[in-house]
Amino acid sequence: MMTYPEPGHVIDGCDCAWFELDVGKAHDILLGGSLPVILVANDGERWKPRVEHSDPVHLNVTIKASDMVSNYVAFSHVWSDGLGNPHSNRLRVCQLAQLQKLASGIEHQKIFSEMSACGIISNCPEWFFVPDSEPPTPFWIDTICCPTHPPEAKDLGIKTLQQTYRGAGSVLVLDSYIQRGVFQEIGDQEILLRLECSRWMHRLWTLQEGILAKELFLQFNDGPVGYFDVFRRFKNLVDQGDVVARNLLTNFFLTNKIFSKELFKPEMSTQAASSILYRTLHYRSTTVKSDEAICIANTLGLDIERVLQAGKDSQLAMSIIWKLLPHIDSCIIFSTTPKLQIPGFGWAPETFLDPDGFPENSTEAGTLTHDGFEVRFPGFLLRIESAPSGVLEYKDRGNNRYTYRSYAKATNWFQGADTFAIIARRPLASQIASKPTQRCILARVKSQEDRLISVEIVDHGRGWQIGAKEVDESARGTEVVVEEHSLATRLPDRQIWCIM
């Protein structure tokens, strides 16, 4: 388990007590199909949001079921930022008071913004319309509301995360780097850089929380700001040709597509939605490896129960994710990300959080079978008698010559003479032709049945056809000894392969 700093107090010098969750009560609420939410009030009276620091001694903290309240705010944060506690469900009372103030404040701002948009009020400060006392807005934060024990309560809390963030009236992002910025005073570039440099923008757990939110807000020093209000300022900078904004374009563009729910519109194809999500994950990370599968399952609405059964076995959990995905792009076999070490999954990246995990897209999905992953690509069969030095040259029966160049330039995969396959993303063409070289995989042939060839991947590289001009130029003015090319059998452009 990772070590996080112990949650502290809001201000130095405070010595208020801990508030710890009644796990039994929370478990009962979860078993009833509801969620535990928090209310903080002054001796049970109405909350006064304009008071800067209420006395923690006189605060009354209660846990209620979400179906007993009309609305609640869910907080999204990175545990290492100071509000995480992996060991127990407890926080300082002053922290809960601060969270209550933020939760109630965001609802005030939403009401004020709606009144402003309708023209009911104008040229008046927001605080003028906040009553001296009013009912507090309940809130949910995982540190308290998602049980750390016993295991059955913890699993139940994780299973309801999708329900938690979807059901919240608002999701409010807390990140120390964003919170230090004054939104109304700093420039657009600084706002974007604060968001880009924040921990929240690069964690996997927070991605799913943003996706599931009905309304997503970022907490700045001077108050909450809608995520899409920030994105509009980013888009304006891009339109103006701002260099910094353009450098940040990809991450923000993909994240915005996901947060705006475009992936879930009926007109969005499964293939296109999967591609956007996979590319967005490149910018995210997680501390605990086994958490990746849980986050992906919650984000995509997959069967979280099956994923949780894998426990801490991240390899098994990711194999379950691959089985549950509705669309798997056939080009995934060309990813150089380390593969799962599970029979039948030697084609599957062990993580989605790798920039090279999904190098390019295809219009065709592969088929997951009991034996492996069936795809259709062009390729060759050839006999390799000795370990190549990182570059393999071969020719087909028409005397066309080809090169395979390994990325790794290592031959530890060679275990003796055998039949191998070179599978290419597209039909190979000369480097001097208009088409570029193609991603390829080198695979050991395990069996051939009718039109299906079963293989296991041993290496990744690039391949191309050697043109006559290239042969002439490579030999000019040299004393190179040209080895005899291996003879290969060229296969159909839509050869069926089972990658084991």
Short mmCIF file of C-alpha atoms in Angstrom, two decimals:
data_model
loop_
_atom_site.label_atom_id
_atom_site.label_comp_id
_atom_site.label_asym_id
_atom_site.label_seq_id
_atom_site.Cartn_x
_atom_site.Cartn_y
_atom_site.Cartn_z
CA MET A 1 0.00 0.00 0.00
CA MET A 2 1.30 3.46 -0.89
CA THR A 3 2.20 5.91 1.88
CA TYR A 4 0.25 9.18 1.82
CA PRO A 5 0.73 12.14 4.14
CA GLU A 6 -1.67 11.97 7.08
CA PRO A 7 -4.62 14.31 6.47
CA GLY A 8 -3.90 17.48 8.41
CA HIS A 9 -5.82 20.53 9.56
CA VAL A 10 -7.11 23.39 7.41
CA ILE A 11 -4.95 25.96 9.23
CA ASP A 12 -1.86 25.71 11.41
CA GLY A 13 -2.56 25.73 15.14
CA CYS A 14 -5.90 23.93 14.93
CA ASP A 15 -6.17 20.96 17.27
CA CYS A 16 -9.66 19.70 16.46
CA ALA A 17 -10.52 16.00 16.73
CA TRP A 18 -10.83 13.34 14.08
CA PHE A 19 -14.20 12.39 12.65
CA GLU A 20 -14.30 8.69 11.81
CA LEU A 21 -16.95 6.90 9.79
CA ASP A 22 -19.27 4.44 11.48
CA VAL A 23 -18.43 1.66 8.99
CA GLY A 24 -21.35 -0.51 10.09
CA LYS A 25 -23.84 2.28 9.41
CA ALA A 26 -22.23 3.08 6.05
CA HIS A 27 -22.28 -0.59 5.06
CA ASP A 28 -25.98 -0.82 5.91
CA ILE A 29 -26.69 2.26 3.75
CA LEU A 30 -24.76 0.73 0.84
CA LEU A 31 -26.53 -2.61 1.23
CA GLY A 32 -29.83 -0.70 1.01
CA GLY A 33 -28.84 0.59 -2.44
CA SER A 34 -28.11 4.13 -1.28
CA LEU A 35 -24.90 6.09 -0.56
CA PRO A 36 -23.55 7.55 2.68
CA VAL A 37 -23.32 11.36 2.48
CA ILE A 38 -22.10 13.90 5.04
CA LEU A 39 -23.80 16.90 6.66
CA VAL A 40 -21.93 19.37 8.85
CA ALA A 41 -23.87 21.94 10.90
CA ASN A 42 -23.42 24.26 13.89
CA ASP A 43 -24.83 22.32 16.84
CA GLY A 44 -27.46 20.87 14.53
CA GLU A 45 -28.62 24.33 13.40
CA ARG A 46 -28.45 25.69 9.89
CA TRP A 47 -25.08 26.16 8.28
CA LYS A 48 -23.71 29.68 7.88
CA PRO A 49 -21.61 29.59 4.67
CA ARG A 50 -20.32 33.17 5.01
CA VAL A 51 -18.57 32.46 8.31
CA GLU A 52 -14.87 32.01 7.48
CA HIS A 53 -13.98 29.43 10.14
CA SER A 54 -16.63 27.88 12.35
CA ASP A 55 -15.43 26.50 15.66
CA PRO A 56 -14.90 22.74 15.08
CA VAL A 57 -15.85 22.02 18.71
CA HIS A 58 -19.40 23.15 18.02
CA LEU A 59 -19.88 21.33 14.74
CA ASN A 60 -22.30 18.45 14.38
CA VAL A 61 -21.23 15.88 11.73
CA THR A 62 -23.80 13.32 10.62
CA ILE A 63 -23.99 10.58 8.00
CA LYS A 64 -27.21 10.23 6.00
CA ALA A 65 -28.41 8.03 3.15
CA SER A 66 -28.38 9.80 -0.22
CA ASP A 67 -31.98 8.78 -0.94
CA MET A 68 -33.02 10.82 2.10
CA VAL A 69 -31.65 14.09 0.67
CA SER A 70 -32.64 16.03 -2.44
CA ASN A 71 -29.12 16.70 -3.71
CA TYR A 72 -25.46 16.22 -2.86
CA VAL A 73 -22.02 17.31 -4.13
CA ALA A 74 -19.28 14.75 -4.81
CA PHE A 75 -15.64 15.76 -4.46
CA SER A 76 -12.98 14.61 -6.93
CA HIS A 77 -9.40 14.80 -5.66
CA VAL A 78 -6.02 13.09 -5.74
CA TRP A 79 -5.25 11.35 -2.45
CA SER A 80 -1.60 12.40 -2.37
CA ASP A 81 -2.75 16.03 -2.34
CA GLY A 82 -3.61 15.83 1.37
CA LEU A 83 -7.17 14.54 1.75
CA GLY A 84 -6.49 10.83 1.19
CA ASN A 85 -6.37 8.25 3.97
CA PRO A 86 -5.92 4.63 2.79
CA HIS A 87 -5.78 3.26 6.33
CA SER A 88 -9.08 4.45 7.81
CA ASN A 89 -12.20 6.48 7.01
CA ARG A 90 -11.39 9.59 8.99
CA LEU A 91 -10.60 13.29 8.51
CA ARG A 92 -10.15 16.22 10.84
CA VAL A 93 -13.41 17.98 11.74
CA CYS A 94 -12.06 21.29 10.42
CA GLN A 95 -11.48 19.66 7.02
CA LEU A 96 -15.08 18.47 6.98
CA ALA A 97 -16.25 21.98 7.87
CA GLN A 98 -14.22 23.37 4.96
CA LEU A 99 -15.66 20.73 2.59
CA GLN A 100 -19.17 21.59 3.77
CA LYS A 101 -18.54 25.26 3.01
CA LEU A 102 -17.33 24.39 -0.50
CA ALA A 103 -20.26 22.04 -1.15
CA SER A 104 -22.84 24.62 -0.08
CA GLY A 105 -20.97 27.37 -1.92
CA ILE A 106 -21.14 25.62 -5.28
CA GLU A 107 -24.92 25.32 -5.04
CA HIS A 108 -25.15 29.05 -4.20
CA GLN A 109 -23.06 29.87 -7.25
CA LYS A 110 -25.22 27.73 -9.52
CA ILE A 111 -28.37 29.53 -8.35
CA PHE A 112 -26.70 32.92 -8.75
CA SER A 113 -25.48 32.02 -12.27
CA GLU A 114 -28.95 30.86 -13.32
CA MET A 115 -30.52 34.09 -12.03
CA SER A 116 -27.88 36.14 -13.87
CA ALA A 117 -28.40 34.22 -17.12
CA CYS A 118 -32.16 34.84 -16.92
CA GLY A 119 -31.64 38.58 -16.35
CA ILE A 120 -33.30 38.48 -12.94
CA ILE A 121 -30.28 40.17 -11.35
CA SER A 122 -27.42 42.26 -12.71
CA ASN A 123 -24.45 44.25 -11.42
CA CYS A 124 -24.78 42.79 -7.94
CA PRO A 125 -22.15 40.83 -5.99
CA GLU A 126 -22.88 37.16 -5.56
CA TRP A 127 -22.55 37.23 -1.77
CA PHE A 128 -25.49 39.62 -1.59
CA PHE A 129 -27.83 36.80 -2.57
CA VAL A 130 -26.49 34.21 -0.13
CA PRO A 131 -28.78 33.98 2.92
CA ASP A 132 -27.26 34.30 6.37
CA SER A 133 -28.38 30.77 7.16
CA GLU A 134 -29.78 28.00 5.01
CA PRO A 135 -29.76 24.19 4.92
CA PRO A 136 -26.32 22.77 4.12
CA THR A 137 -25.78 20.79 0.91
CA PRO A 138 -24.76 17.20 1.75
CA PHE A 139 -21.49 16.01 0.25
CA TRP A 140 -19.67 12.78 -0.58
CA ILE A 141 -15.90 12.30 -0.39
CA ASP A 142 -14.29 8.88 -0.83
CA THR A 143 -11.93 9.31 2.14
CA ILE A 144 -14.92 9.10 4.48
CA CYS A 145 -17.75 7.59 2.45
CA CYS A 146 -16.05 4.64 0.72
CA PRO A 147 -15.27 2.08 3.50
CA THR A 148 -11.66 0.87 3.76
CA HIS A 149 -12.80 -2.26 5.67
CA PRO A 150 -14.11 -4.92 5.92
CA PRO A 151 -13.38 -6.24 2.39
CA GLU A 152 -17.05 -6.78 1.52
CA ALA A 153 -17.90 -3.17 2.46
CA LYS A 154 -14.88 -1.86 0.53
CA ASP A 155 -15.88 -3.79 -2.61
CA LEU A 156 -19.44 -2.54 -2.31
CA GLY A 157 -18.19 1.04 -2.04
CA ILE A 158 -16.12 0.61 -5.21
CA LYS A 159 -19.04 -0.95 -7.07
CA THR A 160 -21.18 2.11 -6.33
CA LEU A 161 -18.64 4.70 -7.56
CA GLN A 162 -20.40 4.99 -10.91
CA GLN A 163 -23.72 5.54 -9.11
CA THR A 164 -22.01 8.07 -6.80
CA TYR A 165 -20.66 10.43 -9.43
CA ARG A 166 -23.60 10.05 -11.80
CA GLY A 167 -26.05 10.79 -9.02
CA ALA A 168 -24.31 13.90 -7.68
CA GLY A 169 -25.85 17.27 -8.57
CA SER A 170 -22.30 18.57 -9.06
CA VAL A 171 -18.77 17.17 -8.95
CA LEU A 172 -16.21 19.60 -7.54
CA VAL A 173 -12.50 19.16 -8.28
CA LEU A 174 -10.06 19.88 -5.46
CA ASP A 175 -6.41 20.22 -6.50
CA SER A 176 -3.91 22.29 -4.52
CA TYR A 177 -2.23 23.71 -7.64
CA ILE A 178 -5.53 24.81 -9.20
CA GLN A 179 -6.82 26.17 -5.87
CA ARG A 180 -3.86 28.53 -5.54
CA GLY A 181 -4.92 30.34 -8.73
CA VAL A 182 -7.32 33.32 -8.66
CA PHE A 183 -9.48 32.72 -11.72
CA GLN A 184 -10.64 36.33 -12.13
CA GLU A 185 -7.11 37.76 -11.92
CA ILE A 186 -4.73 35.40 -13.74
CA GLY A 187 -4.35 35.20 -17.50
CA ASP A 188 -5.70 32.47 -19.75
CA GLN A 189 -2.28 30.88 -20.23
CA GLU A 190 -1.73 30.52 -16.49
CA ILE A 191 -5.18 29.01 -16.02
CA LEU A 192 -4.43 26.39 -18.65
CA LEU A 193 -0.97 25.65 -17.30
CA ARG A 194 -2.34 25.26 -13.77
CA LEU A 195 -4.85 22.71 -15.05
CA GLU A 196 -2.27 20.91 -17.19
CA CYS A 197 0.27 20.78 -14.34
CA SER A 198 -2.28 19.64 -11.77
CA ARG A 199 -2.23 16.12 -10.40
CA TRP A 200 -5.95 15.87 -11.06
CA MET A 201 -5.55 16.22 -14.84
CA HIS A 202 -3.20 13.23 -15.02
CA ARG A 203 -4.70 10.62 -12.70
CA LEU A 204 -6.84 7.71 -13.88
CA TRP A 205 -9.34 7.75 -11.01
CA THR A 206 -10.18 11.40 -11.63
CA LEU A 207 -10.81 10.80 -15.34
CA GLN A 208 -13.75 8.50 -14.59
CA GLU A 209 -15.08 10.98 -12.03
CA GLY A 210 -15.06 13.77 -14.63
CA ILE A 211 -16.73 11.55 -17.22
CA LEU A 212 -19.59 10.57 -14.92
CA ALA A 213 -20.29 14.11 -13.64
CA LYS A 214 -23.54 15.86 -14.56
CA GLU A 215 -21.84 19.20 -13.91
CA LEU A 216 -18.08 19.45 -13.35
CA PHE A 217 -16.49 22.36 -11.48
CA LEU A 218 -12.89 23.29 -10.65
CA GLN A 219 -12.26 24.96 -7.29
CA PHE A 220 -10.06 28.05 -7.70
CA ASN A 221 -8.96 30.36 -4.89
CA ASP A 222 -11.85 32.73 -5.61
CA GLY A 223 -14.52 30.07 -6.07
CA PRO A 224 -15.72 27.22 -8.30
CA VAL A 225 -15.55 27.55 -12.09
CA GLY A 226 -17.26 25.27 -14.61
CA TYR A 227 -14.86 23.00 -16.48
CA PHE A 228 -16.32 23.99 -19.83
CA ASP A 229 -15.88 27.69 -19.00
CA VAL A 230 -12.17 26.93 -18.67
CA PHE A 231 -12.18 24.92 -21.89
CA ARG A 232 -13.80 27.82 -23.77
CA ARG A 233 -10.92 30.07 -22.72
CA PHE A 234 -8.51 27.40 -23.91
CA LYS A 235 -10.27 27.14 -27.27
CA ASN A 236 -10.14 30.92 -27.70
CA LEU A 237 -6.36 30.81 -27.18
CA VAL A 238 -5.99 28.03 -29.75
CA ASP A 239 -8.08 30.00 -32.25
CA GLN A 240 -5.77 32.99 -31.69
CA GLY A 241 -2.74 30.84 -32.53
CA ASP A 242 -1.32 30.75 -28.99
CA VAL A 243 1.74 28.45 -28.99
CA VAL A 244 1.30 27.21 -25.40
CA ALA A 245 -2.37 26.34 -25.97
CA ARG A 246 -1.55 24.51 -29.20
CA ASN A 247 1.08 22.40 -27.41
CA LEU A 248 -1.59 21.35 -24.90
CA LEU A 249 -4.23 20.80 -27.58
CA THR A 250 -4.32 16.99 -27.75
CA ASN A 251 -4.86 16.24 -24.05
CA PHE A 252 -7.48 18.98 -23.60
CA PHE A 253 -9.29 18.14 -26.83
CA LEU A 254 -9.60 14.44 -25.99
CA THR A 255 -10.56 15.12 -22.37
CA ASN A 256 -13.21 17.61 -23.45
CA LYS A 257 -14.73 15.08 -25.86
CA ILE A 258 -15.08 12.63 -22.99
CA PHE A 259 -16.33 15.11 -20.37
CA SER A 260 -18.89 16.51 -22.84
CA LYS A 261 -20.39 12.99 -23.13
CA GLU A 262 -19.79 12.86 -26.90
CA LEU A 263 -18.62 9.26 -26.53
CA PHE A 264 -22.03 8.18 -25.32
CA LYS A 265 -24.12 9.74 -28.10
CA PRO A 266 -25.96 7.24 -30.35
CA GLU A 267 -24.29 8.59 -33.48
CA MET A 268 -20.81 7.89 -32.09
CA SER A 269 -19.60 4.49 -33.28
CA THR A 270 -18.14 2.03 -30.79
CA GLN A 271 -14.88 2.06 -32.73
CA ALA A 272 -14.57 5.86 -32.64
CA ALA A 273 -15.52 6.06 -28.95
CA SER A 274 -12.98 3.37 -28.05
CA SER A 275 -10.24 5.16 -29.99
CA ILE A 276 -10.84 8.48 -28.17
CA LEU A 277 -10.91 6.82 -24.77
CA TYR A 278 -7.73 4.79 -25.38
CA ARG A 279 -5.83 7.89 -26.54
CA THR A 280 -7.03 9.89 -23.52
CA LEU A 281 -5.72 7.21 -21.16
CA HIS A 282 -2.18 7.81 -22.46
CA TYR A 283 -2.09 10.98 -20.35
CA ARG A 284 -3.19 9.30 -17.12
CA SER A 285 -1.51 7.23 -14.41
CA THR A 286 -2.38 5.31 -11.27
CA THR A 287 -0.32 4.42 -8.21
CA VAL A 288 -1.75 0.94 -7.67
CA LYS A 289 -1.48 -1.21 -10.80
CA SER A 290 -4.62 -3.24 -10.09
CA ASP A 291 -6.68 -0.03 -9.90
CA GLU A 292 -6.44 0.46 -13.66
CA ALA A 293 -8.92 -2.28 -14.52
CA ILE A 294 -11.37 -1.04 -11.86
CA CYS A 295 -11.26 2.51 -13.24
CA ILE A 296 -11.73 1.36 -16.83
CA ALA A 297 -14.66 -0.87 -15.86
CA ASN A 298 -16.39 1.96 -13.99
CA THR A 299 -15.72 4.44 -16.79
CA LEU A 300 -17.10 2.19 -19.54
CA GLY A 301 -19.91 0.65 -17.50
CA LEU A 302 -18.41 -2.84 -17.70
CA ASP A 303 -19.11 -5.64 -15.23
CA ILE A 304 -17.20 -4.36 -12.17
CA GLU A 305 -18.10 -7.50 -10.20
CA ARG A 306 -16.01 -9.68 -12.52
CA VAL A 307 -13.07 -7.28 -12.36
CA LEU A 308 -13.08 -7.15 -8.56
CA GLN A 309 -12.93 -10.95 -8.43
CA ALA A 310 -9.36 -10.68 -9.77
CA GLY A 311 -8.28 -8.99 -6.52
CA LYS A 312 -4.77 -7.51 -6.75
CA ASP A 313 -3.81 -9.64 -9.77
CA SER A 314 -3.50 -6.83 -12.33
CA GLN A 315 -2.75 -9.23 -15.20
CA LEU A 316 -5.92 -11.25 -14.59
CA ALA A 317 -7.96 -8.06 -14.10
CA MET A 318 -6.79 -6.61 -17.42
CA SER A 319 -7.52 -9.87 -19.25
CA ILE A 320 -11.09 -9.59 -17.93
CA ILE A 321 -11.28 -6.01 -19.24
CA TRP A 322 -10.22 -7.17 -22.70
CA LYS A 323 -12.91 -9.88 -22.62
CA LEU A 324 -15.58 -7.33 -21.67
CA LEU A 325 -14.71 -4.65 -24.25
CA PRO A 326 -17.33 -4.38 -27.01
CA HIS A 327 -14.73 -3.38 -29.65
CA ILE A 328 -11.04 -4.29 -29.89
CA ASP A 329 -9.21 -2.70 -32.78
CA SER A 330 -7.28 -5.30 -34.78
CA CYS A 331 -4.25 -2.94 -34.90
CA ILE A 332 -3.68 -3.54 -31.19
CA ILE A 333 -1.38 -6.43 -32.12
CA PHE A 334 1.22 -3.89 -33.35
CA SER A 335 1.48 -2.15 -29.97
CA THR A 336 4.94 -2.41 -28.41
CA THR A 337 3.55 -2.14 -24.88
CA PRO A 338 4.49 -5.21 -22.76
CA LYS A 339 1.88 -7.92 -23.18
CA LEU A 340 -0.17 -9.94 -20.72
CA GLN A 341 1.53 -13.16 -19.65
CA ILE A 342 -1.70 -15.16 -19.83
CA PRO A 343 -2.38 -17.91 -22.42
CA GLY A 344 -4.43 -16.54 -25.29
CA PHE A 345 -3.57 -12.92 -24.43
CA GLY A 346 -0.05 -12.62 -25.81
CA TRP A 347 -1.37 -9.88 -28.15
CA ALA A 348 -2.95 -7.75 -25.38
CA PRO A 349 -1.12 -4.78 -23.81
CA GLU A 350 -0.90 -5.14 -20.04
CA THR A 351 -1.88 -1.47 -19.63
CA PHE A 352 -3.83 1.23 -21.45
CA LEU A 353 -1.61 3.92 -19.87
CA ASP A 354 1.17 3.78 -22.46
CA PRO A 355 1.58 6.34 -25.29
CA ASP A 356 2.42 3.53 -27.72
CA GLY A 357 -0.39 1.32 -26.52
CA PHE A 358 -2.61 2.15 -29.49
CA PRO A 359 -0.35 3.25 -32.34
CA GLU A 360 -3.03 3.63 -35.01
CA ASN A 361 -6.60 2.70 -35.75
CA SER A 362 -8.22 0.23 -38.11
CA THR A 363 -11.78 0.18 -39.40
CA GLU A 364 -12.00 -3.48 -38.45
CA ALA A 365 -12.29 -5.10 -35.06
CA GLY A 366 -10.57 -8.35 -34.24
CA THR A 367 -12.36 -11.36 -32.75
CA LEU A 368 -11.50 -12.65 -29.31
CA THR A 369 -11.67 -16.47 -29.16
CA HIS A 370 -10.80 -19.14 -26.62
CA ASP A 371 -7.37 -19.59 -28.25
CA GLY A 372 -6.43 -15.96 -28.90
CA PHE A 373 -7.24 -12.90 -31.01
CA GLU A 374 -8.21 -13.41 -34.66
CA VAL A 375 -7.26 -10.64 -37.13
CA ARG A 376 -6.77 -10.22 -40.90
CA PHE A 377 -3.49 -8.75 -42.16
CA PRO A 378 -0.97 -9.35 -44.97
CA GLY A 379 2.15 -11.34 -44.16
CA PHE A 380 4.82 -13.88 -45.02
CA LEU A 381 5.94 -17.30 -43.79
CA LEU A 382 9.65 -18.08 -43.73
CA ARG A 383 12.14 -20.45 -42.14
CA ILE A 384 14.76 -18.83 -39.89
CA GLU A 385 17.76 -21.09 -39.32
CA SER A 386 19.99 -18.79 -37.22
CA ALA A 387 19.57 -15.72 -35.03
CA PRO A 388 19.43 -12.52 -37.12
CA SER A 389 21.32 -9.40 -36.01
CA GLY A 390 18.25 -7.15 -35.76
CA VAL A 391 17.77 -6.89 -39.54
CA LEU A 392 16.17 -9.71 -41.47
CA GLU A 393 16.17 -9.75 -45.28
CA TYR A 394 14.05 -12.17 -47.27
CA LYS A 395 12.50 -12.59 -50.71
CA ASP A 396 9.31 -14.09 -52.10
CA ARG A 397 9.00 -16.54 -54.99
CA GLY A 398 8.73 -13.64 -57.45
CA ASN A 399 12.22 -12.57 -56.32
CA ASN A 400 10.85 -9.41 -54.66
CA ARG A 401 13.10 -8.54 -51.74
CA TYR A 402 12.01 -7.28 -48.30
CA THR A 403 13.55 -6.07 -45.05
CA TYR A 404 12.34 -6.48 -41.47
CA ARG A 405 14.11 -4.23 -38.94
CA SER A 406 13.59 -4.94 -35.25
CA TYR A 407 12.93 -2.10 -32.80
CA ALA A 408 14.86 -3.95 -30.11
CA LYS A 409 17.82 -5.14 -32.21
CA ALA A 410 17.96 -8.16 -29.91
CA THR A 411 17.52 -11.85 -30.68
CA ASN A 412 16.75 -13.30 -27.26
CA TRP A 413 13.50 -14.59 -28.79
CA PHE A 414 15.41 -17.01 -31.04
CA GLN A 415 15.36 -20.52 -29.56
CA GLY A 416 16.40 -22.50 -32.61
CA ALA A 417 15.46 -23.02 -36.25
CA ASP A 418 11.73 -22.73 -36.79
CA THR A 419 8.98 -21.37 -39.05
CA PHE A 420 8.12 -17.75 -38.44
CA ALA A 421 5.60 -15.23 -39.74
CA ILE A 422 6.09 -11.56 -40.52
CA ILE A 423 2.71 -9.82 -40.19
CA ALA A 424 2.43 -6.29 -41.60
CA ARG A 425 -0.05 -3.50 -40.92
CA ARG A 426 -0.46 -3.02 -44.70
CA PRO A 427 1.08 -4.63 -47.81
CA LEU A 428 4.78 -3.79 -47.90
CA ALA A 429 6.07 -1.24 -50.40
CA SER A 430 9.50 0.13 -51.25
CA GLN A 431 10.91 2.84 -48.97
CA ILE A 432 11.43 5.01 -52.06
CA ALA A 433 7.77 4.54 -53.07
CA SER A 434 5.00 6.87 -51.96
CA LYS A 435 3.86 4.54 -49.15
CA PRO A 436 5.83 4.56 -45.88
CA THR A 437 7.29 1.55 -44.14
CA GLN A 438 4.82 -0.48 -42.13
CA ARG A 439 4.63 -1.62 -38.54
CA CYS A 440 5.28 -5.35 -38.41
CA ILE A 441 5.43 -8.15 -35.90
CA LEU A 442 7.62 -11.22 -36.03
CA ALA A 443 5.79 -14.28 -34.71
CA ARG A 444 6.56 -17.95 -34.19
CA VAL A 445 4.11 -20.21 -36.02
CA LYS A 446 2.37 -22.65 -33.68
CA SER A 447 -0.08 -24.31 -36.08
CA GLN A 448 -1.73 -24.05 -39.50
CA GLU A 449 -5.29 -25.23 -40.09
CA ASP A 450 -7.06 -24.51 -43.38
CA ARG A 451 -6.87 -20.72 -43.78
CA LEU A 452 -6.05 -19.99 -40.13
CA ILE A 453 -2.45 -19.63 -38.93
CA SER A 454 -1.88 -19.52 -35.15
CA VAL A 455 1.20 -17.63 -33.94
CA GLU A 456 2.80 -16.12 -30.85
CA ILE A 457 4.48 -12.70 -31.02
CA VAL A 458 8.24 -12.67 -30.40
CA ASP A 459 9.34 -9.24 -31.73
CA HIS A 460 8.20 -5.87 -33.09
CA GLY A 461 9.69 -3.81 -35.89
CA ARG A 462 9.13 -2.19 -39.27
CA GLY A 463 9.18 -3.67 -42.75
CA TRP A 464 9.36 -2.60 -46.38
CA GLN A 465 10.06 -3.87 -49.85
CA ILE A 466 13.56 -3.22 -51.18
CA GLY A 467 13.42 -1.32 -54.46
CA ALA A 468 15.97 -1.77 -57.29
CA LYS A 469 17.31 1.76 -56.77
CA GLU A 470 17.90 1.08 -53.09
CA VAL A 471 19.84 -2.10 -53.88
CA ASP A 472 22.10 -0.22 -56.31
CA GLU A 473 22.78 2.65 -53.88
CA SER A 474 23.48 0.34 -50.94
CA ALA A 475 26.14 -1.54 -52.93
CA ARG A 476 27.85 1.51 -54.48
CA GLY A 477 31.43 2.02 -53.26
CA THR A 478 31.24 -0.67 -50.56
CA GLU A 479 32.80 -4.01 -49.80
CA VAL A 480 29.73 -5.58 -48.25
CA VAL A 481 29.25 -9.34 -48.38
CA VAL A 482 25.61 -9.87 -49.37
CA GLU A 483 24.09 -12.87 -47.61
CA GLU A 484 21.61 -15.05 -49.41
CA HIS A 485 18.04 -13.94 -48.66
CA SER A 486 15.65 -16.33 -46.90
CA LEU A 487 12.90 -17.56 -49.17
CA ALA A 488 9.45 -16.56 -47.91
CA THR A 489 5.90 -17.47 -48.88
CA ARG A 490 3.80 -14.38 -49.47
CA LEU A 491 0.27 -14.75 -48.04
CA PRO A 492 -3.03 -13.03 -48.97
CA ASP A 493 -3.55 -9.42 -47.89
CA ARG A 494 -6.38 -10.59 -45.67
CA GLN A 495 -4.74 -13.66 -44.21
CA ILE A 496 -6.48 -14.87 -41.04
CA TRP A 497 -4.16 -15.01 -38.01
CA CYS A 498 -4.85 -16.15 -34.47
CA ILE A 499 -2.48 -14.29 -32.17
CA MET A 500 -2.12 -16.46 -29.09
#
